[in-house]
Short mmCIF file of C-alpha atoms and ligand atoms in Angstrom, two decimals:
data_model
loop_
_atom_site.label_atom_id
_atom_site.label_comp_id
_atom_site.label_asym_id
_atom_site.label_seq_id
_atom_site.Cartn_x
_atom_site.Cartn_y
_atom_site.Cartn_z
CA MET Z 89 69.72 -28.68 -56.99
CA PRO Z 90 72.06 -29.92 -55.30
CA ASP Z 91 71.69 -33.13 -53.13
CA VAL Z 92 71.01 -32.27 -49.45
CA ILE Z 93 73.88 -33.89 -47.23
CA ALA Z 94 72.77 -34.17 -43.29
CA VAL Z 95 73.81 -36.95 -41.46
CA ILE Z 96 73.93 -37.05 -37.70
CA PRO Z 97 76.29 -36.62 -35.86
CA GLN Z 98 77.91 -34.02 -38.45
CA PRO Z 99 81.28 -35.97 -39.51
CA ALA Z 100 84.33 -34.90 -38.64
CA VAL Z 101 85.11 -33.64 -42.31
CA VAL Z 102 82.59 -33.71 -45.10
CA GLU Z 103 83.53 -33.17 -48.79
CA THR Z 104 81.44 -32.65 -51.73
CA THR Z 105 83.79 -34.03 -55.06
CA GLY Z 106 81.54 -32.21 -58.12
CA ASP Z 107 81.35 -35.87 -59.07
CA ALA Z 108 78.50 -37.31 -61.00
CA SER Z 109 76.03 -38.95 -58.14
CA PHE Z 110 75.93 -42.52 -57.42
CA GLU Z 111 72.62 -44.44 -58.00
CA LEU Z 112 70.76 -46.92 -56.14
CA THR Z 113 69.90 -49.89 -59.07
CA GLU Z 114 68.87 -53.30 -59.45
CA ALA Z 115 72.25 -54.23 -60.44
CA THR Z 116 73.93 -52.86 -56.67
CA THR Z 117 75.68 -55.44 -54.87
CA VAL Z 118 77.66 -55.11 -51.91
CA VAL Z 119 81.12 -56.62 -52.36
CA VAL Z 120 83.13 -57.79 -49.47
CA ASP Z 121 86.32 -59.82 -48.65
CA GLY Z 122 84.92 -62.96 -47.48
CA ARG Z 123 86.25 -62.92 -44.14
CA PRO Z 124 83.97 -63.81 -41.42
CA ASP Z 125 84.12 -60.83 -39.14
CA LEU Z 126 83.21 -58.70 -42.47
CA ILE Z 127 79.98 -60.83 -44.04
CA GLY Z 128 77.87 -60.05 -41.38
CA ILE Z 129 78.62 -56.74 -41.86
CA ALA Z 130 78.16 -56.81 -45.44
CA VAL Z 131 75.35 -59.24 -44.73
CA LEU Z 132 73.81 -55.54 -43.00
CA ALA Z 133 75.01 -53.22 -45.38
CA ALA Z 134 72.74 -55.29 -48.19
CA ASP Z 135 69.86 -55.37 -45.49
CA LEU Z 136 69.97 -51.64 -44.58
CA LEU Z 137 70.47 -50.76 -48.25
CA GLY Z 138 67.61 -53.47 -49.11
CA ARG Z 139 65.01 -51.52 -46.79
CA VAL Z 140 65.77 -48.36 -48.06
CA GLY Z 141 65.58 -49.19 -51.96
CA GLY Z 142 62.40 -51.80 -51.47
CA ARG Z 143 63.82 -54.58 -53.07
CA ALA Z 144 67.28 -57.39 -51.87
CA VAL Z 145 70.23 -56.60 -52.35
CA GLU Z 146 73.17 -59.08 -52.85
CA VAL Z 147 76.20 -59.60 -51.37
CA ARG Z 148 79.81 -60.24 -53.64
CA TYR Z 149 83.31 -61.73 -52.47
CA ALA Z 150 85.17 -60.59 -55.42
CA GLU Z 151 84.64 -57.15 -57.31
CA ASN Z 152 85.01 -58.53 -60.97
CA GLY Z 153 84.82 -55.15 -62.40
CA ALA Z 154 81.57 -54.59 -61.95
CA ASP Z 155 80.02 -51.60 -61.26
CA ASP Z 156 77.09 -50.39 -58.77
CA ILE Z 157 78.95 -51.62 -55.76
CA VAL Z 158 78.84 -50.93 -52.30
CA ARG Z 159 82.90 -52.03 -51.94
CA LEU Z 160 83.68 -52.82 -47.77
CA ARG Z 161 87.22 -53.05 -46.71
CA LEU Z 162 89.48 -52.97 -43.90
CA VAL Z 163 92.85 -50.59 -44.23
CA GLU Z 164 95.31 -49.00 -42.32
CA SER Z 165 95.22 -45.61 -43.38
CA LEU Z 166 93.02 -44.09 -41.25
CA PRO Z 167 93.73 -41.93 -37.85
CA ALA Z 168 93.69 -43.77 -35.15
CA GLY Z 169 90.42 -45.55 -33.03
CA ASP Z 170 88.47 -48.18 -33.81
CA GLU Z 171 85.30 -46.37 -35.54
CA ALA Z 172 87.24 -44.10 -37.49
CA TYR Z 173 86.08 -44.88 -41.49
CA ARG Z 174 86.42 -43.00 -44.69
CA LEU Z 175 83.28 -43.17 -47.24
CA THR Z 176 83.86 -42.13 -50.86
CA SER Z 177 81.29 -42.16 -53.03
CA ARG Z 178 80.42 -41.37 -56.54
CA LYS Z 179 78.72 -42.95 -60.01
CA GLY Z 180 79.16 -46.33 -60.07
CA ARG Z 181 80.76 -47.01 -56.94
CA ILE Z 182 80.93 -46.40 -53.07
CA ASP Z 183 83.85 -47.05 -50.77
CA LEU Z 184 83.21 -47.69 -47.47
CA GLU Z 185 87.43 -48.44 -45.66
CA ALA Z 186 87.70 -48.87 -41.48
CA ARG Z 187 90.45 -49.95 -39.59
CA THR Z 188 88.45 -51.59 -37.97
CA PRO Z 189 84.83 -54.17 -38.51
CA ALA Z 190 83.15 -51.54 -35.47
CA GLY Z 191 84.29 -48.42 -38.25
CA LEU Z 192 82.35 -49.91 -41.56
CA VAL Z 193 79.54 -50.59 -39.47
CA ARG Z 194 79.52 -46.41 -38.71
CA ALA Z 195 80.52 -46.15 -42.47
CA ILE Z 196 77.34 -48.10 -43.36
CA VAL Z 197 75.28 -45.54 -41.05
CA THR Z 198 76.21 -43.37 -42.48
CA LEU Z 199 75.47 -43.84 -46.32
CA ARG Z 200 72.22 -45.26 -45.46
CA GLN Z 201 71.37 -41.62 -44.27
CA LEU Z 202 72.99 -40.28 -47.40
CA LEU Z 203 70.69 -42.04 -49.57
CA VAL Z 204 68.14 -39.15 -50.96
CA ALA Z 205 65.49 -40.21 -52.96
CA ALA Z 206 65.70 -37.82 -56.35
CA PRO Z 207 62.84 -37.94 -59.32
CA GLY Z 208 61.50 -40.67 -60.27
CA GLY Z 209 61.93 -42.73 -57.87
CA VAL Z 210 65.58 -42.98 -57.94
CA LEU Z 211 68.19 -43.53 -54.71
CA ARG Z 212 70.81 -41.35 -54.98
CA VAL Z 213 74.00 -40.75 -53.14
CA PRO Z 214 75.60 -37.70 -53.70
CA ALA Z 215 79.33 -38.04 -54.89
CA VAL Z 216 81.40 -37.47 -51.60
CA ARG Z 217 84.42 -37.72 -49.64
CA ILE Z 218 83.76 -38.17 -45.56
CA GLU Z 219 86.49 -38.71 -43.29
CA ASP Z 220 85.03 -39.32 -39.52
CA ALA Z 221 85.82 -40.80 -36.04
CA PRO Z 222 83.77 -40.51 -32.93
CA ARG Z 223 85.52 -37.69 -30.07
CA TYR Z 224 84.25 -40.24 -27.08
CA GLN Z 225 84.69 -43.66 -27.27
CA TRP Z 226 81.74 -43.92 -24.48
CA ARG Z 227 78.48 -42.76 -26.27
CA GLY Z 228 75.46 -44.43 -24.52
CA LEU Z 229 71.74 -44.33 -23.96
CA SER Z 230 70.43 -45.81 -20.63
CA VAL Z 231 66.85 -47.44 -20.54
CA ASP Z 232 64.92 -47.92 -17.14
CA VAL Z 233 63.67 -51.05 -18.31
CA ALA Z 234 62.34 -51.91 -14.34
CA ARG Z 235 59.94 -48.99 -13.43
CA HIS Z 236 58.33 -50.60 -16.63
CA PHE Z 237 59.10 -53.67 -18.73
CA LEU Z 238 60.65 -53.28 -22.40
CA PRO Z 239 60.61 -56.55 -24.19
CA VAL Z 240 63.31 -57.65 -26.23
CA ARG Z 241 61.53 -56.68 -29.61
CA ASP Z 242 60.92 -53.03 -28.34
CA LEU Z 243 64.48 -53.16 -27.04
CA LYS Z 244 66.04 -54.21 -30.33
CA VAL Z 245 64.18 -51.09 -31.86
CA VAL Z 246 65.92 -49.06 -29.80
CA ILE Z 247 69.39 -50.74 -30.25
CA GLY Z 248 68.29 -49.77 -33.82
CA LEU Z 249 67.59 -45.95 -33.77
CA MET Z 250 71.16 -45.98 -31.20
CA ALA Z 251 73.23 -47.60 -33.76
CA HIS Z 252 71.61 -44.45 -36.88
CA TYR Z 253 72.94 -42.18 -34.62
CA LYS Z 254 76.32 -44.08 -34.47
CA LEU Z 255 75.56 -44.32 -29.65
CA ASN Z 256 77.79 -47.63 -29.20
CA VAL Z 257 76.39 -48.40 -25.30
CA LEU Z 258 73.25 -49.84 -24.06
CA HIS Z 259 73.04 -49.28 -20.24
CA LEU Z 260 70.04 -50.73 -18.96
CA HIS Z 261 69.18 -50.35 -15.68
CA LEU Z 262 67.99 -53.74 -14.93
CA THR Z 263 66.28 -53.90 -11.48
CA ASP Z 264 64.89 -51.44 -8.95
CA ASP Z 265 62.31 -51.28 -5.98
CA GLN Z 266 58.83 -52.24 -8.39
CA GLY Z 267 60.62 -55.50 -10.68
CA TRP Z 268 63.73 -57.09 -11.08
CA ARG Z 269 64.24 -58.20 -15.14
CA LEU Z 270 67.10 -60.18 -15.33
CA HIS Z 271 67.24 -64.03 -14.52
CA VAL Z 272 70.29 -64.72 -12.24
CA ARG Z 273 71.13 -68.62 -12.48
CA SER Z 274 71.91 -68.85 -9.07
CA ARG Z 275 68.94 -66.62 -7.26
CA PRO Z 276 65.78 -67.49 -9.35
CA LEU Z 277 63.72 -66.32 -6.82
CA LEU Z 278 64.29 -62.51 -8.13
CA THR Z 279 62.80 -63.34 -11.26
CA ARG Z 280 59.81 -66.04 -9.81
CA LEU Z 281 58.72 -63.71 -7.35
CA SER Z 282 59.41 -59.65 -8.31
CA SER Z 283 59.22 -59.72 -12.32
CA SER Z 284 55.61 -59.09 -12.71
CA THR Z 285 55.22 -55.92 -11.19
CA SER Z 286 55.60 -52.33 -12.65
CA VAL Z 287 54.52 -48.50 -11.99
CA ASP Z 288 51.11 -47.84 -11.22
CA GLY Z 289 49.91 -51.85 -11.26
CA ASP Z 290 50.62 -52.26 -15.20
CA PRO Z 291 52.67 -56.16 -16.61
CA GLY Z 292 55.58 -56.80 -15.54
CA GLY Z 293 58.22 -58.86 -17.29
CA PHE Z 294 61.89 -60.36 -17.73
CA TYR Z 295 64.72 -61.17 -19.71
CA THR Z 296 65.92 -64.92 -19.61
CA ALA Z 297 69.55 -65.40 -20.00
CA GLU Z 298 68.51 -66.57 -23.91
CA ASP Z 299 66.50 -62.93 -24.44
CA TYR Z 300 69.56 -61.16 -22.58
CA ALA Z 301 71.86 -63.00 -25.37
CA ASP Z 302 69.78 -62.19 -28.05
CA LEU Z 303 69.96 -58.87 -27.59
CA VAL Z 304 74.00 -58.25 -26.48
CA ALA Z 305 74.07 -60.26 -30.41
CA TYR Z 306 71.80 -58.42 -31.77
CA GLY Z 307 73.63 -54.95 -30.36
CA ALA Z 308 77.07 -56.43 -31.12
CA VAL Z 309 76.57 -56.42 -35.07
CA ARG Z 310 75.12 -52.86 -34.89
CA GLY Z 311 78.38 -51.74 -32.98
CA VAL Z 312 76.08 -51.92 -29.72
CA ARG Z 313 77.15 -53.03 -26.39
CA VAL Z 314 75.32 -53.55 -23.78
CA VAL Z 315 76.45 -52.95 -19.96
CA PRO Z 316 73.90 -54.13 -17.34
CA GLU Z 317 73.43 -52.51 -14.29
CA VAL Z 318 71.91 -54.32 -11.09
CA ASP Z 319 71.41 -51.28 -8.60
CA VAL Z 320 72.65 -52.19 -5.47
CA PRO Z 321 72.71 -51.06 -2.38
CA GLY Z 322 69.67 -48.78 -2.16
CA HIS Z 323 66.63 -48.96 -5.07
CA VAL Z 324 67.11 -53.20 -3.91
CA ASN Z 325 63.32 -53.39 -3.19
CA ALA Z 326 62.60 -56.09 -5.45
CA ALA Z 327 65.37 -58.01 -4.41
CA THR Z 328 64.25 -57.66 -0.47
CA HIS Z 329 60.57 -58.74 -1.96
CA ALA Z 330 62.24 -62.44 -3.21
CA TYR Z 331 64.60 -62.85 -0.96
CA GLY Z 332 63.51 -62.08 3.09
CA GLU Z 333 67.07 -63.12 4.29
CA LEU Z 334 68.46 -59.44 3.04
CA ASN Z 335 65.75 -57.98 5.56
CA PRO Z 336 67.15 -57.16 9.43
CA THR Z 337 63.74 -59.18 9.79
CA GLY Z 338 64.25 -62.09 8.09
CA GLU Z 339 60.76 -61.41 5.90
CA PRO Z 340 60.57 -60.41 2.73
CA THR Z 341 59.37 -56.84 2.05
CA GLU Z 342 55.98 -55.21 -0.05
CA THR Z 343 56.25 -55.27 -3.23
CA TYR Z 344 56.20 -51.70 -4.62
CA THR Z 345 54.39 -49.95 -7.42
CA GLY Z 346 55.05 -46.76 -6.06
CA ILE Z 347 57.53 -44.07 -8.18
CA GLU Z 348 59.14 -42.74 -4.63
CA VAL Z 349 62.62 -43.12 -4.57
CA GLY Z 350 65.28 -43.84 -1.76
CA PHE Z 351 63.75 -46.24 0.90
CA SER Z 352 65.02 -49.65 0.52
CA ARG Z 353 68.52 -50.79 1.14
CA LEU Z 354 70.39 -53.76 1.92
CA HIS Z 355 71.94 -53.71 5.23
CA ALA Z 356 76.01 -54.30 5.62
CA ASP Z 357 76.09 -56.75 8.62
CA LEU Z 358 73.60 -59.48 7.50
CA PRO Z 359 75.30 -62.54 6.66
CA ALA Z 360 73.00 -63.30 3.31
CA THR Z 361 74.17 -59.82 1.99
CA GLY Z 362 78.07 -60.63 0.69
CA ALA Z 363 76.31 -64.13 -0.63
CA PHE Z 364 73.81 -62.19 -2.72
CA LEU Z 365 76.30 -59.26 -4.02
CA THR Z 366 78.76 -61.93 -4.87
CA ASP Z 367 76.15 -64.67 -6.42
CA VAL Z 368 74.51 -61.74 -8.19
CA PHE Z 369 77.56 -59.64 -9.83
CA SER Z 370 79.87 -62.82 -10.54
CA ASP Z 371 76.66 -64.26 -12.39
CA VAL Z 372 75.93 -61.03 -14.49
CA ALA Z 373 79.23 -60.73 -15.52
CA ALA Z 374 79.52 -63.94 -16.63
CA MET Z 375 76.24 -62.98 -19.29
CA THR Z 376 78.83 -59.90 -20.50
CA PRO Z 377 80.63 -59.84 -23.05
CA GLY Z 378 81.76 -56.18 -22.63
CA GLU Z 379 84.02 -54.78 -20.29
CA TYR Z 380 81.58 -53.40 -17.72
CA VAL Z 381 79.03 -53.92 -15.20
CA HIS Z 382 76.68 -51.14 -13.40
CA ILE Z 383 76.24 -51.43 -9.76
CA GLY Z 384 74.17 -48.75 -9.24
CA GLY Z 385 75.24 -46.91 -6.44
CA ASP Z 386 72.79 -43.91 -6.56
CA GLU Z 387 69.82 -42.22 -3.81
CA VAL Z 388 70.85 -44.33 -0.70
CA LEU Z 389 69.14 -42.18 1.67
CA THR Z 390 68.46 -43.93 4.83
CA MET Z 391 72.58 -44.95 4.95
CA GLU Z 392 75.27 -44.15 6.29
CA ALA Z 393 78.40 -42.86 4.78
CA ASP Z 394 80.75 -45.95 6.04
CA GLU Z 395 78.00 -48.51 5.95
CA TYR Z 396 77.39 -47.48 1.85
CA ALA Z 397 81.21 -47.78 1.37
CA THR Z 398 81.38 -51.10 2.53
CA LEU Z 399 78.67 -52.05 -0.05
CA VAL Z 400 79.64 -50.49 -3.17
CA ALA Z 401 83.68 -52.00 -2.06
CA ALA Z 402 81.44 -55.73 -1.92
CA ALA Z 403 79.67 -54.98 -5.61
CA SER Z 404 82.51 -53.50 -6.32
CA ALA Z 405 85.08 -56.52 -5.70
CA ALA Z 406 82.33 -58.98 -7.38
CA VAL Z 407 82.56 -57.17 -10.37
CA ARG Z 408 86.04 -57.26 -10.71
CA ALA Z 409 87.13 -60.62 -9.29
CA ALA Z 410 83.89 -61.95 -12.74
CA GLY Z 411 86.93 -59.54 -14.69
CA LYS Z 412 84.74 -56.62 -15.26
CA LYS Z 413 85.44 -52.55 -14.61
CA VAL Z 414 83.25 -50.75 -12.85
CA VAL Z 415 80.10 -48.29 -13.32
CA GLY Z 416 78.22 -46.27 -10.67
CA TRP Z 417 76.07 -43.38 -10.41
CA GLN Z 418 77.88 -40.56 -9.31
CA GLU Z 419 77.58 -41.48 -5.25
CA ILE Z 420 80.34 -43.81 -5.67
CA ALA Z 421 83.00 -41.14 -6.08
CA HIS Z 422 82.62 -40.40 -2.39
CA THR Z 423 83.33 -43.61 -1.15
CA PRO Z 424 87.38 -45.24 -2.57
CA LEU Z 425 87.57 -46.07 -6.51
CA GLU Z 426 89.78 -48.09 -8.10
CA PRO Z 427 91.51 -46.24 -11.08
CA GLY Z 428 89.57 -46.52 -13.71
CA THR Z 429 86.51 -46.98 -12.18
CA VAL Z 430 83.84 -44.72 -14.65
CA VAL Z 431 81.41 -42.13 -12.18
CA GLN Z 432 78.30 -41.15 -14.08
CA TYR Z 433 77.74 -37.64 -13.19
CA TRP Z 434 73.64 -37.10 -13.38
CA ASP Z 435 72.81 -34.93 -10.32
CA THR Z 436 73.96 -31.46 -10.83
CA ARG Z 437 73.02 -29.67 -8.02
CA VAL Z 438 75.58 -31.21 -6.07
CA ASP Z 439 78.99 -30.23 -4.77
CA PRO Z 440 81.28 -30.49 -7.43
CA ALA Z 441 84.63 -31.52 -5.60
CA PRO Z 442 84.29 -35.62 -5.32
CA PHE Z 443 84.12 -35.72 -8.62
CA VAL Z 444 87.44 -33.62 -9.02
CA ALA Z 445 89.05 -36.06 -6.68
CA ALA Z 446 87.67 -39.37 -7.91
CA ALA Z 447 88.95 -37.47 -11.18
CA GLN Z 448 92.65 -37.14 -9.39
CA ALA Z 449 92.78 -40.83 -8.09
CA GLY Z 450 91.82 -42.12 -11.75
CA ALA Z 451 88.25 -42.45 -12.22
CA LEU Z 452 86.80 -41.23 -15.82
CA LEU Z 453 83.55 -39.38 -15.43
CA LEU Z 454 80.39 -40.73 -17.80
CA MET Z 455 78.02 -37.74 -18.62
CA SER Z 456 74.76 -38.14 -17.75
CA PRO Z 457 73.75 -34.13 -16.81
CA GLY Z 458 69.71 -34.62 -15.13
CA SER Z 459 68.82 -31.40 -16.90
CA LYS Z 460 69.97 -31.94 -20.70
CA ALA Z 461 69.95 -35.65 -21.01
CA TYR Z 462 67.66 -37.02 -18.75
CA LEU Z 463 65.30 -37.89 -21.48
CA ASP Z 464 62.50 -38.30 -19.42
CA MET Z 465 62.27 -34.69 -18.74
CA LYS Z 466 59.26 -33.01 -20.18
CA TYR Z 467 59.94 -30.67 -23.45
CA ASP Z 468 57.61 -28.03 -21.63
CA ALA Z 469 55.19 -27.74 -19.53
CA SER Z 470 53.00 -28.84 -22.26
CA THR Z 471 54.64 -32.61 -22.34
CA ASP Z 472 51.77 -35.23 -21.10
CA LEU Z 473 54.56 -37.65 -21.05
CA GLY Z 474 58.10 -37.59 -18.13
CA LEU Z 475 58.87 -35.79 -15.34
CA GLU Z 476 60.18 -32.30 -14.50
CA TRP Z 477 62.38 -32.71 -11.56
CA ALA Z 478 65.70 -31.79 -13.66
CA GLY Z 479 63.67 -29.16 -15.39
CA HIS Z 480 62.15 -28.96 -19.22
CA ILE Z 481 64.43 -30.30 -21.82
CA GLU Z 482 63.83 -28.55 -25.32
CA LEU Z 483 65.96 -30.12 -28.34
CA ARG Z 484 68.08 -27.15 -28.08
CA ASP Z 485 68.40 -27.88 -24.52
CA ALA Z 486 70.01 -31.22 -25.32
CA TYR Z 487 72.59 -29.70 -28.08
CA ASP Z 488 73.75 -26.91 -26.28
CA TRP Z 489 75.62 -28.24 -24.23
CA GLU Z 490 79.58 -28.89 -23.68
CA PRO Z 491 80.73 -32.44 -21.79
CA SER Z 492 84.60 -31.51 -20.86
CA THR Z 493 83.27 -28.44 -19.05
CA LEU Z 494 80.40 -29.59 -17.52
CA ILE Z 495 82.54 -30.00 -13.91
CA GLU Z 496 84.33 -27.33 -12.71
CA GLY Z 497 87.98 -28.86 -12.06
CA VAL Z 498 87.68 -32.22 -13.75
CA PRO Z 499 90.05 -32.32 -16.98
CA ALA Z 500 88.77 -33.12 -20.12
CA GLU Z 501 91.09 -35.97 -20.04
CA SER Z 502 89.20 -37.18 -17.39
CA VAL Z 503 85.72 -37.69 -19.42
CA ILE Z 504 85.03 -41.39 -21.00
CA GLY Z 505 82.06 -39.90 -22.85
CA VAL Z 506 77.99 -38.97 -22.70
CA GLU Z 507 75.13 -41.08 -21.81
CA ALA Z 508 71.42 -39.75 -22.34
CA ALA Z 509 68.99 -41.13 -19.71
CA VAL Z 510 65.39 -41.94 -19.70
CA TRP Z 511 63.62 -43.09 -16.88
CA THR Z 512 59.86 -45.43 -16.89
CA GLU Z 513 57.78 -44.08 -14.18
CA THR Z 514 55.35 -42.50 -16.91
CA LEU Z 515 56.21 -44.40 -19.95
CA ARG Z 516 54.44 -47.67 -20.07
CA ASP Z 517 55.36 -48.81 -23.95
CA LEU Z 518 57.35 -48.13 -26.74
CA PRO Z 519 55.94 -45.27 -28.10
CA ALA Z 520 55.90 -43.76 -25.28
CA LEU Z 521 59.47 -43.88 -25.15
CA THR Z 522 60.56 -42.97 -28.64
CA GLN Z 523 58.19 -39.89 -28.17
CA MET Z 524 60.46 -38.90 -25.71
CA LEU Z 525 63.61 -39.65 -27.19
CA LEU Z 526 63.02 -38.38 -30.60
CA PRO Z 527 64.06 -35.86 -31.16
CA ARG Z 528 66.33 -35.59 -28.22
CA LEU Z 529 68.45 -38.67 -28.80
CA ALA Z 530 69.54 -37.09 -31.82
CA ALA Z 531 70.92 -34.18 -30.61
CA ILE Z 532 72.68 -35.73 -27.81
CA ALA Z 533 74.54 -38.60 -30.33
CA GLU Z 534 75.83 -35.28 -32.02
CA VAL Z 535 77.20 -33.57 -28.34
CA ALA Z 536 78.70 -36.95 -27.81
CA TRP Z 537 80.13 -38.00 -31.46
CA SER Z 538 81.31 -34.95 -33.15
CA ALA Z 539 83.49 -32.40 -32.09
CA PRO Z 540 82.65 -28.73 -30.36
CA GLU Z 541 84.34 -27.35 -33.66
CA ARG Z 542 81.83 -29.20 -36.27
CA ARG Z 543 78.78 -28.99 -33.98
CA ASP Z 544 76.16 -25.79 -34.77
CA TRP Z 545 72.82 -25.48 -33.89
CA ASP Z 546 71.81 -23.78 -36.61
CA ASP Z 547 73.10 -26.47 -38.90
CA PHE Z 548 71.65 -29.21 -36.59
CA ARG Z 549 68.16 -27.89 -36.39
CA THR Z 550 68.32 -28.43 -40.68
CA ARG Z 551 69.39 -31.91 -40.75
CA VAL Z 552 67.15 -32.93 -37.82
CA GLY Z 553 64.55 -31.53 -39.47
CA ARG Z 554 65.34 -34.31 -42.27
CA GLN Z 555 65.21 -37.41 -40.39
CA ALA Z 556 60.62 -37.00 -39.67
CA PRO Z 557 60.56 -39.37 -42.65
CA PHE Z 558 62.82 -42.03 -41.47
CA TRP Z 559 61.15 -41.96 -38.38
CA ASP Z 560 57.48 -42.13 -39.85
CA ARG Z 561 58.68 -45.04 -41.97
CA LEU Z 562 59.73 -47.08 -39.20
CA GLY Z 563 56.19 -46.16 -37.08
CA LEU Z 564 58.12 -44.55 -34.57
CA SER Z 565 56.19 -41.31 -32.57
CA TRP Z 566 58.12 -38.65 -32.31
CA TYR Z 567 58.00 -35.28 -30.72
CA ALA Z 568 57.44 -32.16 -33.57
CA SER Z 569 59.48 -29.81 -31.60
CA PRO Z 570 58.89 -25.85 -32.45
CA GLN Z 571 62.54 -25.96 -32.64
CA VAL Z 572 62.62 -27.64 -35.78
CA ASP Z 573 61.34 -26.72 -39.35
CA TRP Z 574 60.06 -30.54 -40.20
CA THR Z 575 60.16 -32.29 -43.73
CA ARG Z 576 57.51 -34.50 -43.84
C1 ACM L 137 69.65 -41.32 -10.85
O1 ACM L 137 68.73 -40.91 -11.55
N1 ACM L 137 69.28 -41.76 -9.70
C2 ACM L 137 70.66 -41.98 -11.28
#
């Protein structure tokens, strides 16, 4: 029986070469040049292979003619793009080549997905040549840690899953009406007074600066950047509870643990507001090694357009003054935007004209259509968890859509990428979260990575069906969509 090749997302080129397959043995080692930026990646490769194989795999810094090696190397001879890589495998040797360390991380994940258990407990890698590069540079997942808090150890599981499907941006929705989840040095009352609450009176929590740095570093090794979101000028009850000066009365608002949206707001004419925005966004930017900071901007239902634009401009200016680029939810397209601003499309029920105009003015569109990519939507009417305001999203719905033509009139070059989102009004812990992410996250990852001509529902169905043993081995809860024949 030929070995199964079932990589998600689908690589650009996969060719079987007809050679004998590679076998993971006690002698298998990872070999890499002893450069500081590559050693960590080699250790990651050895760790992943060791975990699959059930025994430690060593890293060495010279080939010395050895057999059974996994060779990691930087090369120039690959198509442009930081994440492009090539993988060739045959008996005794696997070569992983990329232009950058980030590309090698993608190659390692592909290798892990190629490992198949052969009779006798042997782990094999079929003899193949894979050439691969992503379609979109931004392949994200937004996680709402405000409605329900997710501790660092759980977010690391999410980062591991993201890396497994070559997603590269973890967007954290860190603040909302129900809680404030990141310690901000200049504004200590935010976490002191507003982090212990969650939806329905569930326990809260927050990330210290050290927790956050740990998460950022854990993601960086796995090719996942963190984009922090502080949502303004609406969704701010946690802030107005901690700092009464942000309210016209001067008094703190009450805590909020319901799930209504749109009622809380900042006020442009209060002297405390500008200082608050500057302090918070400069501190958050300073904790962020990545290029982007997200300012929110969604669902401000009780504010005139001028005041909204003033507050979006103030938040954006603070982000830019700290050397970062701005991301905001689609509503910011109604305000003047600097070129290079990322507008995150989510509500498909609205007039597309402002997005077309924003793209013409140099903004980039990030595609998170609620009806496809909001992974807190129920799979069908019988799903216990989740919401359904954007409809039901079965696996095929999350797979069968095309980002470049989603908004009529927005040119394909203005689309920076694709991001799934998971809101946690009804999701109180990691099992609930992964039940909604899996299998749909794999579908979104393929939409974001693979060229349209490489995407095929029937083929994806078969490949995703083989993911179940991996999720089970990790102990993750997932949804057995009836659209797939699952391998158990
Ligand atoms: C959103 O779903 N309010 C961005």
